[in-house]
Amino acid sequence: MNETQIGLAKSGRRAWALDDVNITPSRRTRSPQDVSLDWQIDAYTFSMPVIGAPMDSVMSPATAIALGKLGGLGVLNLEGLWTRYENPEPVLEEIAHLEAQEISPANTRRLQELYAEPIKAELITQRLAEIRQAGVVVSGSLTPQNTQEFYRTVVDAGVDMFVIRGTTVSAEHVSETQNPLNLKEFIYELDVPVIVGGAAGYTPALHLMRTGAAGVLVGFGGGSATTTHRALGIRVPMATAISDIAAARRDYLDESGGRYVHVIADGGLGTSGDIVKALAMGADAVMLGATLARAEEAPGQGWHWGLEAVHPNFPRGHRTRVGTVASLEEVLLGPGHHTDGSSNLMGGLRHAMAACGYVDLKSFQRVDATVAPSAKH
C-alpha cells in the first residue's frame, strides 16, 4: 500500500482522481464502427453504459423516457419535485430564476422551503406509470431514510429497477433512535434488481455486494453540485475509489461462486474523457448528473442541484450553473460540435476504445493506464 505519513500520529493512502490518470493505447487499434457499447445488468440490456442521475435538474419523466429511447437508463428522483407537486413546472421555473450567485443562503433557504412540500405516494405511482407507458425500462430512486416508507408504493407501481442512493450508504446502519433499513433483508424480499450506493472503498462496497445488490454506486454523487467534501470533510478521489471497488467485485465474484455485481461510477464525470477513464478504472457503467443537466431538455434549464442542497438542517450542496450545450441526443450520441468533451459523449468513448484496440466495455477495463498528478490538487 502506498502510505504517506501525514504526521507522527497519522498516515494515509495516496489516492488518485480521474484527472490524475490517463489511458495508454496498445499496439492494436480498431475501427470505431466495430466497438460495442452494450451494457447488460440483470435482465436488462442497454445500448450505452449510461444512467441518468436521479436529480431534479437532470431527470423528469420526459427526460427519463427520452434517455431510455436513446438506449440508456433514466432514474427518477422519487423524493423530488415531481412527487411533491402535481405540476412542478412553476417550481422549476422559479428555481431557474433565483439569484445568479451559486453560493447564496437566500437561494438555499428558498430551495429548502420548496422541498418541504410532502412527498405524495399517489404521485410516485403516477410518474412511474408515465414512464412505463412509453415502453422503456422504469427506474426510480429513494434515499435510505425514505426507502422503508415508500418502497412498497414503488414496487407496486411496477418499477423494473430500484435505486437506493445517498451520500454514504452502508450495509449496516447502527442507530439507537430509529429502526434502520436492513439492506440484506430488504433486497432479499424484493423481486426487482437494486442498485445501491454511494460507497468509496473496498470494504463497504464488498458488504453492499453481499446484501444482494445488482450494482454498487461509486462516489458520493452530486458532482459539481455537492459541497460534501467542504461541509463534512469526506472525499475519495474517483480513480482510486473505482479501482478499489472493482477489486471488491472481483473478490466477491470468487466468494459468491460467480455472482457479478456491477460497479457504477457516480459523480464528477463532466466530460467524455472522464467517462472513458472511469470505465478504464473498472466501472461497468456511469451515472451522469451535470453532464446531462446541460441538455436542452433538462428540467434545470442550465442549472444543476441535488438533494444535498435542500437538506432541512445541514445542506451541503448548491444550485450551480452548468449552462446548456445541445439536445440530449447530441450530448450523448452526437454529432458533436464542441471540442471540450461536452457533447457526443458516447462517440468519445467509442473512439477511445477503438484507439486502444478494444471492442467491448468489459475488455476495455484491462487497458493500460499511467499516473500524472494533476495541478488541480
mmCIF file of C-alpha atoms in Angstrom:
data_model
loop_
_atom_site.group_PDB
_atom_site.id
_atom_site.type_symbol
_atom_site.label_atom_id
_atom_site.label_comp_id
_atom_site.label_asym_id
_atom_site.label_seq_id
_atom_site.Cartn_x
_atom_site.Cartn_y
_atom_site.Cartn_z
ATOM 1 C CA MET A 1 0.000 0.000 0.000
ATOM 2 C CA ASN A 2 1.227 3.477 -0.844
ATOM 3 C CA GLU A 3 1.054 5.044 2.640
ATOM 4 C CA THR A 4 2.013 8.676 3.144
ATOM 5 C CA GLN A 5 2.988 9.953 6.567
ATOM 6 C CA ILE A 6 0.737 12.899 7.457
ATOM 7 C CA GLY A 7 2.340 13.446 10.845
ATOM 8 C CA LEU A 8 3.679 11.445 13.751
ATOM 9 C CA ALA A 9 0.250 10.037 14.664
ATOM 10 C CA LYS A 10 -1.455 9.639 11.285
ATOM 11 C CA SER A 11 -0.732 8.251 7.845
ATOM 12 C CA GLY A 12 -2.961 7.833 4.802
ATOM 13 C CA ARG A 13 -3.081 6.123 1.439
ATOM 14 C CA ARG A 14 -2.138 8.100 -1.648
ATOM 15 C CA ALA A 15 -5.272 8.213 -3.806
ATOM 16 C CA TRP A 16 -5.795 9.361 -7.388
ATOM 17 C CA ALA A 17 -8.525 11.390 -9.055
ATOM 18 C CA LEU A 18 -9.617 10.821 -12.650
ATOM 19 C CA ASP A 19 -7.669 13.946 -13.623
ATOM 20 C CA ASP A 20 -4.512 12.198 -12.394
ATOM 21 C CA VAL A 21 -4.773 9.160 -14.658
ATOM 22 C CA ASN A 22 -4.655 8.614 -18.394
ATOM 23 C CA ILE A 23 -5.167 5.595 -20.594
ATOM 24 C CA THR A 24 -2.451 4.315 -22.929
ATOM 25 C CA PRO A 25 -3.026 2.921 -26.441
ATOM 26 C CA SER A 26 -1.607 -0.528 -27.149
ATOM 27 C CA ARG A 27 -0.099 -1.982 -30.324
ATOM 28 C CA ARG A 28 -3.544 -2.616 -31.817
ATOM 29 C CA THR A 29 -6.223 -0.148 -32.941
ATOM 30 C CA ARG A 30 -9.745 -0.760 -34.154
ATOM 31 C CA SER A 31 -12.376 0.979 -36.210
ATOM 32 C CA PRO A 32 -14.884 2.885 -34.035
ATOM 33 C CA GLN A 33 -17.658 1.172 -36.004
ATOM 34 C CA ASP A 34 -16.504 -2.188 -34.596
ATOM 35 C CA VAL A 35 -16.892 -1.057 -30.973
ATOM 36 C CA SER A 36 -19.922 -2.165 -28.946
ATOM 37 C CA LEU A 37 -21.110 -0.021 -26.029
ATOM 38 C CA ASP A 38 -23.793 -2.514 -24.997
ATOM 39 C CA TRP A 39 -24.259 -2.955 -21.260
ATOM 40 C CA GLN A 40 -26.424 -5.547 -19.517
ATOM 41 C CA ILE A 41 -27.452 -5.552 -15.859
ATOM 42 C CA ASP A 42 -29.729 -8.319 -14.640
ATOM 43 C CA ALA A 43 -32.296 -8.967 -17.411
ATOM 44 C CA TYR A 44 -31.969 -5.511 -18.983
ATOM 45 C CA THR A 45 -29.703 -4.615 -21.895
ATOM 46 C CA PHE A 46 -28.827 -1.045 -22.864
ATOM 47 C CA SER A 47 -27.006 0.261 -25.919
ATOM 48 C CA MET A 48 -24.859 2.573 -23.800
ATOM 49 C CA PRO A 49 -23.481 2.318 -20.231
ATOM 50 C CA VAL A 50 -25.274 5.492 -19.095
ATOM 51 C CA ILE A 51 -27.654 6.054 -16.178
ATOM 52 C CA GLY A 52 -29.299 9.435 -15.729
ATOM 53 C CA ALA A 53 -28.768 10.601 -12.150
ATOM 54 C CA PRO A 54 -31.932 10.884 -10.028
ATOM 55 C CA MET A 55 -31.700 14.647 -9.621
ATOM 56 C CA ASP A 56 -34.467 17.136 -10.375
ATOM 57 C CA SER A 57 -32.204 19.229 -12.578
ATOM 58 C CA VAL A 58 -31.471 16.169 -14.750
ATOM 59 C CA MET A 59 -34.365 13.710 -14.817
ATOM 60 C CA SER A 60 -38.083 14.371 -15.267
ATOM 61 C CA PRO A 61 -40.483 11.688 -16.507
ATOM 62 C CA ALA A 62 -39.995 13.135 -20.013
ATOM 63 C CA THR A 63 -36.174 13.100 -19.910
ATOM 64 C CA ALA A 64 -36.154 9.615 -18.346
ATOM 65 C CA ILE A 65 -38.257 8.452 -21.283
ATOM 66 C CA ALA A 66 -36.032 10.269 -23.787
ATOM 67 C CA LEU A 67 -32.881 8.731 -22.291
ATOM 68 C CA GLY A 68 -34.485 5.293 -22.343
ATOM 69 C CA LYS A 69 -35.372 5.641 -26.012
ATOM 70 C CA LEU A 70 -31.794 6.679 -26.798
ATOM 71 C CA GLY A 71 -30.510 3.479 -25.169
ATOM 72 C CA GLY A 72 -29.687 4.486 -21.581
ATOM 73 C CA LEU A 73 -31.467 4.230 -18.226
ATOM 74 C CA GLY A 74 -33.223 7.224 -16.700
ATOM 75 C CA VAL A 75 -33.753 7.155 -12.928
ATOM 76 C CA LEU A 76 -36.424 9.439 -11.498
ATOM 77 C CA ASN A 77 -35.850 11.042 -8.103
ATOM 78 C CA LEU A 78 -38.896 9.828 -6.155
ATOM 79 C CA GLU A 79 -38.260 12.387 -3.400
ATOM 80 C CA GLY A 80 -38.070 15.284 -5.803
ATOM 81 C CA LEU A 81 -40.389 17.923 -7.141
ATOM 82 C CA TRP A 82 -42.202 15.503 -9.445
ATOM 83 C CA THR A 83 -43.535 13.564 -6.456
ATOM 84 C CA ARG A 84 -44.190 16.604 -4.253
ATOM 85 C CA TYR A 85 -46.157 18.771 -6.720
ATOM 86 C CA GLU A 86 -48.907 17.844 -9.162
ATOM 87 C CA ASN A 87 -47.429 20.450 -11.508
ATOM 88 C CA PRO A 88 -43.761 21.116 -10.698
ATOM 89 C CA GLU A 89 -43.095 23.250 -13.787
ATOM 90 C CA PRO A 90 -43.686 26.612 -11.979
ATOM 91 C CA VAL A 91 -41.393 25.462 -9.177
ATOM 92 C CA LEU A 92 -38.640 24.509 -11.631
ATOM 93 C CA GLU A 93 -39.116 27.879 -13.324
ATOM 94 C CA GLU A 94 -38.713 29.671 -10.005
ATOM 95 C CA ILE A 95 -35.548 27.738 -9.150
ATOM 96 C CA ALA A 96 -34.065 28.577 -12.551
ATOM 97 C CA HIS A 97 -34.638 32.267 -11.862
ATOM 98 C CA LEU A 98 -33.273 32.521 -8.315
ATOM 99 C CA GLU A 99 -30.322 34.816 -7.668
ATOM 100 C CA ALA A 100 -27.491 34.215 -10.115
ATOM 101 C CA GLN A 101 -24.972 33.563 -7.346
ATOM 102 C CA GLU A 102 -24.152 29.877 -6.923
ATOM 103 C CA ILE A 103 -23.425 30.215 -3.194
ATOM 104 C CA SER A 104 -26.376 32.069 -1.688
ATOM 105 C CA PRO A 105 -28.019 31.493 1.727
ATOM 106 C CA ALA A 106 -31.185 33.072 0.325
ATOM 107 C CA ASN A 107 -31.275 30.556 -2.532
ATOM 108 C CA THR A 108 -30.668 27.664 -0.149
ATOM 109 C CA ARG A 109 -33.427 28.845 2.160
ATOM 110 C CA ARG A 110 -35.889 29.023 -0.748
ATOM 111 C CA LEU A 111 -34.881 25.573 -2.014
ATOM 112 C CA GLN A 112 -35.453 24.163 1.475
ATOM 113 C CA GLU A 113 -38.917 25.761 1.554
ATOM 114 C CA LEU A 114 -39.855 24.341 -1.848
ATOM 115 C CA TYR A 115 -38.725 20.848 -0.891
ATOM 116 C CA ALA A 116 -40.595 20.993 2.413
ATOM 117 C CA GLU A 117 -43.755 20.052 0.497
ATOM 118 C CA PRO A 118 -44.537 16.435 1.472
ATOM 119 C CA ILE A 119 -43.867 13.505 -0.865
ATOM 120 C CA LYS A 120 -47.145 12.052 -2.153
ATOM 121 C CA ALA A 121 -47.395 8.307 -2.748
ATOM 122 C CA GLU A 122 -50.007 8.770 -5.468
ATOM 123 C CA LEU A 123 -47.607 10.974 -7.444
ATOM 124 C CA ILE A 124 -44.900 8.298 -7.216
ATOM 125 C CA THR A 125 -47.352 5.867 -8.798
ATOM 126 C CA GLN A 126 -48.423 8.390 -11.431
ATOM 127 C CA ARG A 127 -44.904 9.394 -12.520
ATOM 128 C CA LEU A 128 -43.661 5.811 -12.808
ATOM 129 C CA ALA A 129 -46.779 4.928 -14.811
ATOM 130 C CA GLU A 130 -45.962 7.732 -17.257
ATOM 131 C CA ILE A 131 -42.526 6.243 -17.867
ATOM 132 C CA ARG A 132 -43.880 2.697 -18.178
ATOM 133 C CA GLN A 133 -46.423 3.763 -20.804
ATOM 134 C CA ALA A 134 -43.543 4.902 -23.014
ATOM 135 C CA GLY A 135 -42.177 1.352 -23.164
ATOM 136 C CA VAL A 136 -38.764 1.990 -21.600
ATOM 137 C CA VAL A 137 -37.140 0.449 -18.502
ATOM 138 C CA VAL A 138 -38.693 2.042 -15.414
ATOM 139 C CA SER A 139 -36.416 3.071 -12.558
ATOM 140 C CA GLY A 140 -36.801 5.294 -9.511
ATOM 141 C CA SER A 141 -34.616 6.306 -6.593
ATOM 142 C CA LEU A 142 -35.121 6.810 -2.880
ATOM 143 C CA THR A 143 -32.659 7.717 -0.139
ATOM 144 C CA PRO A 144 -32.136 5.144 2.627
ATOM 145 C CA GLN A 145 -34.058 7.410 5.028
ATOM 146 C CA ASN A 146 -37.263 7.183 2.966
ATOM 147 C CA THR A 147 -36.972 3.700 1.480
ATOM 148 C CA GLN A 148 -38.918 1.986 4.280
ATOM 149 C CA GLU A 149 -41.860 4.356 3.910
ATOM 150 C CA PHE A 150 -42.242 4.384 0.141
ATOM 151 C CA TYR A 151 -40.647 1.254 -1.332
ATOM 152 C CA ARG A 152 -43.922 -0.698 -1.415
ATOM 153 C CA THR A 153 -45.531 2.089 -3.437
ATOM 154 C CA VAL A 154 -42.573 1.974 -5.836
ATOM 155 C CA VAL A 155 -42.697 -1.804 -6.294
ATOM 156 C CA ASP A 156 -46.486 -1.840 -6.665
ATOM 157 C CA ALA A 157 -46.174 0.797 -9.391
ATOM 158 C CA GLY A 158 -44.216 -1.724 -11.453
ATOM 159 C CA VAL A 159 -40.665 -0.406 -11.269
ATOM 160 C CA ASP A 160 -38.129 -2.526 -13.190
ATOM 161 C CA MET A 161 -35.051 -1.399 -11.289
ATOM 162 C CA PHE A 162 -34.833 0.275 -7.881
ATOM 163 C CA VAL A 163 -32.046 2.630 -6.801
ATOM 164 C CA ILE A 164 -31.154 3.422 -3.181
ATOM 165 C CA ARG A 165 -28.864 6.426 -3.372
ATOM 166 C CA GLY A 166 -27.378 8.508 -0.587
ATOM 167 C CA THR A 167 -24.215 10.405 0.231
ATOM 168 C CA THR A 168 -22.826 7.384 2.074
ATOM 169 C CA VAL A 169 -24.737 4.112 2.185
ATOM 170 C CA SER A 170 -23.611 1.145 4.272
ATOM 171 C CA ALA A 171 -24.837 -2.416 4.600
ATOM 172 C CA GLU A 172 -25.142 -1.889 8.353
ATOM 173 C CA HIS A 173 -26.554 1.374 9.708
ATOM 174 C CA VAL A 174 -26.498 1.495 13.511
ATOM 175 C CA SER A 175 -28.983 3.750 15.311
ATOM 176 C CA GLU A 176 -30.274 3.980 18.865
ATOM 177 C CA THR A 177 -33.143 6.310 17.941
ATOM 178 C CA GLN A 178 -34.707 4.777 14.812
ATOM 179 C CA ASN A 179 -35.362 1.463 13.124
ATOM 180 C CA PRO A 180 -32.655 1.305 10.435
ATOM 181 C CA LEU A 181 -33.034 -0.164 6.951
ATOM 182 C CA ASN A 182 -31.617 -3.691 6.841
ATOM 183 C CA LEU A 183 -30.395 -3.778 3.255
ATOM 184 C CA LYS A 184 -29.816 -7.528 3.082
ATOM 185 C CA GLU A 185 -33.327 -8.385 4.282
ATOM 186 C CA PHE A 186 -34.849 -5.618 2.183
ATOM 187 C CA ILE A 187 -33.168 -6.631 -1.089
ATOM 188 C CA TYR A 188 -33.903 -10.303 -0.458
ATOM 189 C CA GLU A 189 -37.632 -9.556 -0.191
ATOM 190 C CA LEU A 190 -37.793 -7.549 -3.431
ATOM 191 C CA ASP A 191 -38.438 -9.047 -6.854
ATOM 192 C CA VAL A 192 -36.536 -6.337 -8.738
ATOM 193 C CA PRO A 193 -32.795 -5.644 -9.081
ATOM 194 C CA VAL A 194 -31.464 -2.974 -6.720
ATOM 195 C CA ILE A 195 -28.597 -0.551 -7.302
ATOM 196 C CA VAL A 196 -27.240 0.921 -4.073
ATOM 197 C CA GLY A 197 -24.633 3.492 -3.044
ATOM 198 C CA GLY A 198 -22.608 5.574 -2.653
ATOM 199 C CA ALA A 199 -19.596 3.716 -1.486
ATOM 200 C CA ALA A 200 -15.989 4.758 -1.838
ATOM 201 C CA GLY A 201 -13.886 1.899 -0.528
ATOM 202 C CA TYR A 202 -13.222 -1.830 -0.863
ATOM 203 C CA THR A 203 -14.722 -2.973 2.456
ATOM 204 C CA PRO A 204 -18.018 -1.011 2.419
ATOM 205 C CA ALA A 205 -18.549 -1.964 -1.230
ATOM 206 C CA LEU A 206 -17.909 -5.654 -0.522
ATOM 207 C CA HIS A 207 -20.509 -5.563 2.250
ATOM 208 C CA LEU A 208 -23.011 -3.881 -0.083
ATOM 209 C CA MET A 209 -22.397 -6.616 -2.659
ATOM 210 C CA ARG A 210 -23.161 -9.227 -0.010
ATOM 211 C CA THR A 211 -26.621 -7.718 0.508
ATOM 212 C CA GLY A 212 -27.644 -8.981 -2.932
ATOM 213 C CA ALA A 213 -27.394 -5.654 -4.768
ATOM 214 C CA ALA A 214 -27.196 -5.863 -8.555
ATOM 215 C CA GLY A 215 -24.989 -2.781 -8.710
ATOM 216 C CA VAL A 216 -22.968 -0.534 -6.400
ATOM 217 C CA LEU A 217 -22.627 3.218 -6.946
ATOM 218 C CA VAL A 218 -19.081 4.503 -6.500
ATOM 219 C CA GLY A 219 -18.707 8.009 -5.125
ATOM 220 C CA PHE A 220 -20.973 10.430 -3.355
ATOM 221 C CA GLY A 221 -22.978 11.658 -6.366
ATOM 222 C CA GLY A 222 -23.784 15.307 -6.875
ATOM 223 C CA GLY A 223 -20.516 16.078 -8.619
ATOM 224 C CA SER A 224 -20.269 19.809 -9.269
ATOM 225 C CA ALA A 225 -23.417 20.486 -7.208
ATOM 226 C CA THR A 226 -22.220 18.953 -3.936
ATOM 227 C CA THR A 227 -20.101 20.515 -1.207
ATOM 228 C CA THR A 228 -19.859 17.359 0.899
ATOM 229 C CA HIS A 229 -16.057 17.496 0.841
ATOM 230 C CA ARG A 230 -16.130 21.010 2.300
ATOM 231 C CA ALA A 231 -19.044 20.500 4.698
ATOM 232 C CA LEU A 232 -18.152 17.044 6.024
ATOM 233 C CA GLY A 233 -14.503 16.623 5.052
ATOM 234 C CA ILE A 234 -15.433 13.430 3.167
ATOM 235 C CA ARG A 235 -13.838 12.850 -0.223
ATOM 236 C CA VAL A 236 -12.302 9.882 -2.010
ATOM 237 C CA PRO A 237 -10.665 10.511 -5.398
ATOM 238 C CA MET A 238 -12.656 8.633 -8.025
ATOM 239 C CA ALA A 239 -9.914 6.736 -9.892
ATOM 240 C CA THR A 240 -8.766 5.039 -6.701
ATOM 241 C CA ALA A 241 -12.330 4.506 -5.474
ATOM 242 C CA ILE A 242 -13.419 2.806 -8.705
ATOM 243 C CA SER A 243 -10.329 0.589 -8.793
ATOM 244 C CA ASP A 244 -10.770 -0.416 -5.136
ATOM 245 C CA ILE A 245 -14.412 -1.330 -5.665
ATOM 246 C CA ALA A 246 -13.601 -3.189 -8.886
ATOM 247 C CA ALA A 247 -11.271 -5.289 -6.725
ATOM 248 C CA ALA A 248 -14.171 -5.921 -4.329
ATOM 249 C CA ARG A 249 -16.284 -7.029 -7.321
ATOM 250 C CA ARG A 250 -13.558 -9.494 -8.359
ATOM 251 C CA ASP A 251 -13.207 -10.921 -4.869
ATOM 252 C CA TYR A 252 -16.964 -11.159 -4.367
ATOM 253 C CA LEU A 253 -17.265 -12.967 -7.703
ATOM 254 C CA ASP A 254 -14.983 -15.675 -6.290
ATOM 255 C CA GLU A 255 -16.595 -15.634 -2.850
ATOM 256 C CA SER A 256 -20.127 -15.990 -4.222
ATOM 257 C CA GLY A 257 -19.315 -18.626 -6.790
ATOM 258 C CA GLY A 258 -19.840 -16.404 -9.825
ATOM 259 C CA ARG A 259 -22.296 -13.645 -8.886
ATOM 260 C CA TYR A 260 -21.312 -10.477 -10.761
ATOM 261 C CA VAL A 261 -22.148 -7.090 -9.216
ATOM 262 C CA HIS A 262 -21.903 -4.032 -11.439
ATOM 263 C CA VAL A 263 -19.712 -1.110 -10.451
ATOM 264 C CA ILE A 264 -21.248 2.241 -11.432
ATOM 265 C CA ALA A 265 -19.235 5.461 -11.204
ATOM 266 C CA ASP A 266 -21.390 8.264 -9.797
ATOM 267 C CA GLY A 267 -20.243 11.893 -9.675
ATOM 268 C CA GLY A 268 -17.511 14.083 -11.116
ATOM 269 C CA LEU A 269 -17.890 12.811 -14.700
ATOM 270 C CA GLY A 270 -18.101 16.089 -16.541
ATOM 271 C CA THR A 271 -16.657 15.145 -19.940
ATOM 272 C CA SER A 272 -16.355 12.198 -22.294
ATOM 273 C CA GLY A 273 -12.742 11.808 -21.155
ATOM 274 C CA ASP A 274 -13.878 11.385 -17.541
ATOM 275 C CA ILE A 275 -16.310 8.675 -18.636
ATOM 276 C CA VAL A 276 -13.558 6.905 -20.592
ATOM 277 C CA LYS A 277 -11.244 6.895 -17.584
ATOM 278 C CA ALA A 278 -13.963 5.777 -15.158
ATOM 279 C CA LEU A 279 -14.657 2.717 -17.311
ATOM 280 C CA ALA A 280 -10.939 2.094 -17.754
ATOM 281 C CA MET A 281 -10.511 2.045 -13.963
ATOM 282 C CA GLY A 282 -13.042 -0.785 -13.772
ATOM 283 C CA ALA A 283 -16.538 0.724 -13.823
ATOM 284 C CA ASP A 284 -19.216 -1.128 -15.784
ATOM 285 C CA ALA A 285 -21.352 1.985 -16.295
ATOM 286 C CA VAL A 286 -21.607 5.626 -15.279
ATOM 287 C CA MET A 287 -24.310 7.696 -13.599
ATOM 288 C CA LEU A 288 -24.359 11.177 -15.118
ATOM 289 C CA GLY A 289 -25.688 14.344 -13.494
ATOM 290 C CA ALA A 290 -24.200 17.682 -14.558
ATOM 291 C CA THR A 291 -23.235 16.219 -17.933
ATOM 292 C CA LEU A 292 -26.885 15.595 -18.784
ATOM 293 C CA ALA A 293 -28.109 18.719 -16.972
ATOM 294 C CA ARG A 294 -26.513 20.610 -19.889
ATOM 295 C CA ALA A 295 -29.030 19.133 -22.329
ATOM 296 C CA GLU A 296 -31.694 21.413 -23.782
ATOM 297 C CA GLU A 297 -34.456 19.164 -22.407
ATOM 298 C CA ALA A 298 -33.049 19.087 -18.858
ATOM 299 C CA PRO A 299 -35.580 20.322 -16.258
ATOM 300 C CA GLY A 300 -32.962 22.531 -14.559
ATOM 301 C CA GLN A 301 -32.743 24.914 -17.543
ATOM 302 C CA GLY A 302 -28.955 25.109 -17.323
ATOM 303 C CA TRP A 303 -28.828 24.902 -13.518
ATOM 304 C CA HIS A 304 -27.913 21.823 -11.503
ATOM 305 C CA TRP A 305 -28.643 20.798 -7.891
ATOM 306 C CA GLY A 306 -29.200 17.677 -5.837
ATOM 307 C CA LEU A 307 -30.983 16.598 -2.675
ATOM 308 C CA GLU A 308 -27.865 17.519 -0.686
ATOM 309 C CA ALA A 309 -28.636 21.171 -1.437
ATOM 310 C CA VAL A 310 -32.101 21.045 0.146
ATOM 311 C CA HIS A 311 -31.413 19.163 3.377
ATOM 312 C CA PRO A 312 -33.582 20.916 6.001
ATOM 313 C CA ASN A 313 -30.866 21.042 8.692
ATOM 314 C CA PHE A 314 -27.461 20.679 7.081
ATOM 315 C CA PRO A 315 -27.437 21.497 3.359
ATOM 316 C CA ARG A 316 -24.188 20.573 1.629
ATOM 317 C CA GLY A 317 -24.722 21.496 -1.964
ATOM 318 C CA HIS A 318 -25.749 24.397 -4.106
ATOM 319 C CA ARG A 319 -27.523 25.223 -7.324
ATOM 320 C CA THR A 320 -24.677 25.556 -9.791
ATOM 321 C CA ARG A 321 -24.662 26.939 -13.323
ATOM 322 C CA VAL A 322 -23.747 24.301 -15.920
ATOM 323 C CA GLY A 323 -25.190 26.021 -18.976
ATOM 324 C CA THR A 324 -26.892 24.422 -21.968
ATOM 325 C CA VAL A 325 -24.865 22.627 -24.603
ATOM 326 C CA ALA A 326 -27.174 20.829 -27.033
ATOM 327 C CA SER A 327 -30.090 18.418 -27.244
ATOM 328 C CA LEU A 328 -29.935 15.260 -25.132
ATOM 329 C CA GLU A 329 -29.365 13.193 -28.252
ATOM 330 C CA GLU A 330 -26.441 15.383 -29.340
ATOM 331 C CA VAL A 331 -24.944 15.398 -25.842
ATOM 332 C CA LEU A 332 -24.935 11.606 -25.797
ATOM 333 C CA LEU A 333 -24.719 10.462 -29.413
ATOM 334 C CA GLY A 334 -23.686 13.476 -31.450
ATOM 335 C CA PRO A 335 -22.792 14.598 -33.929
ATOM 336 C CA GLY A 336 -20.708 16.767 -31.643
ATOM 337 C CA HIS A 337 -19.896 20.427 -32.252
ATOM 338 C CA HIS A 338 -17.858 21.045 -29.100
ATOM 339 C CA THR A 339 -14.165 20.401 -28.605
ATOM 340 C CA ASP A 340 -14.194 20.057 -24.810
ATOM 341 C CA GLY A 341 -15.817 16.627 -24.443
ATOM 342 C CA SER A 342 -19.238 18.009 -23.501
ATOM 343 C CA SER A 343 -21.127 16.569 -26.478
ATOM 344 C CA ASN A 344 -21.170 13.210 -28.288
ATOM 345 C CA LEU A 345 -20.096 11.516 -25.057
ATOM 346 C CA MET A 346 -20.570 8.027 -26.462
ATOM 347 C CA GLY A 347 -18.683 8.972 -29.612
ATOM 348 C CA GLY A 348 -15.758 9.955 -27.406
ATOM 349 C CA LEU A 349 -15.937 6.654 -25.567
ATOM 350 C CA ARG A 350 -16.193 4.701 -28.805
ATOM 351 C CA HIS A 351 -13.175 6.471 -30.313
ATOM 352 C CA ALA A 352 -11.086 5.992 -27.161
ATOM 353 C CA MET A 353 -11.843 2.273 -27.051
ATOM 354 C CA ALA A 354 -11.038 1.926 -30.735
ATOM 355 C CA ALA A 355 -7.768 3.830 -30.367
ATOM 356 C CA CYS A 356 -6.719 1.420 -27.619
ATOM 357 C CA GLY A 357 -7.794 -1.682 -29.516
ATOM 358 C CA TYR A 358 -10.886 -2.776 -27.540
ATOM 359 C CA VAL A 359 -14.293 -3.684 -28.938
ATOM 360 C CA ASP A 360 -16.406 -4.115 -25.782
ATOM 361 C CA LEU A 361 -16.707 -2.499 -22.372
ATOM 362 C CA LYS A 362 -15.597 -5.457 -20.289
ATOM 363 C CA SER A 363 -12.325 -5.949 -22.143
ATOM 364 C CA PHE A 364 -11.666 -2.190 -22.025
ATOM 365 C CA GLN A 365 -11.267 -2.457 -18.247
ATOM 366 C CA ARG A 366 -7.882 -4.083 -18.979
ATOM 367 C CA VAL A 367 -6.484 -1.029 -20.791
ATOM 368 C CA ASP A 368 -3.084 0.259 -19.637
ATOM 369 C CA ALA A 369 -3.015 3.452 -17.591
ATOM 370 C CA THR A 370 -0.460 5.995 -16.449
ATOM 371 C CA VAL A 371 -0.463 8.362 -13.476
ATOM 372 C CA ALA A 372 0.452 12.015 -13.875
ATOM 373 C CA PRO A 373 -0.678 14.056 -10.842
ATOM 374 C CA SER A 374 -2.902 16.931 -11.842
ATOM 375 C CA ALA A 375 -2.100 20.514 -10.936
ATOM 376 C CA LYS A 376 -5.714 20.806 -9.687
ATOM 377 C CA HIS A 377 -4.793 19.229 -6.330
#
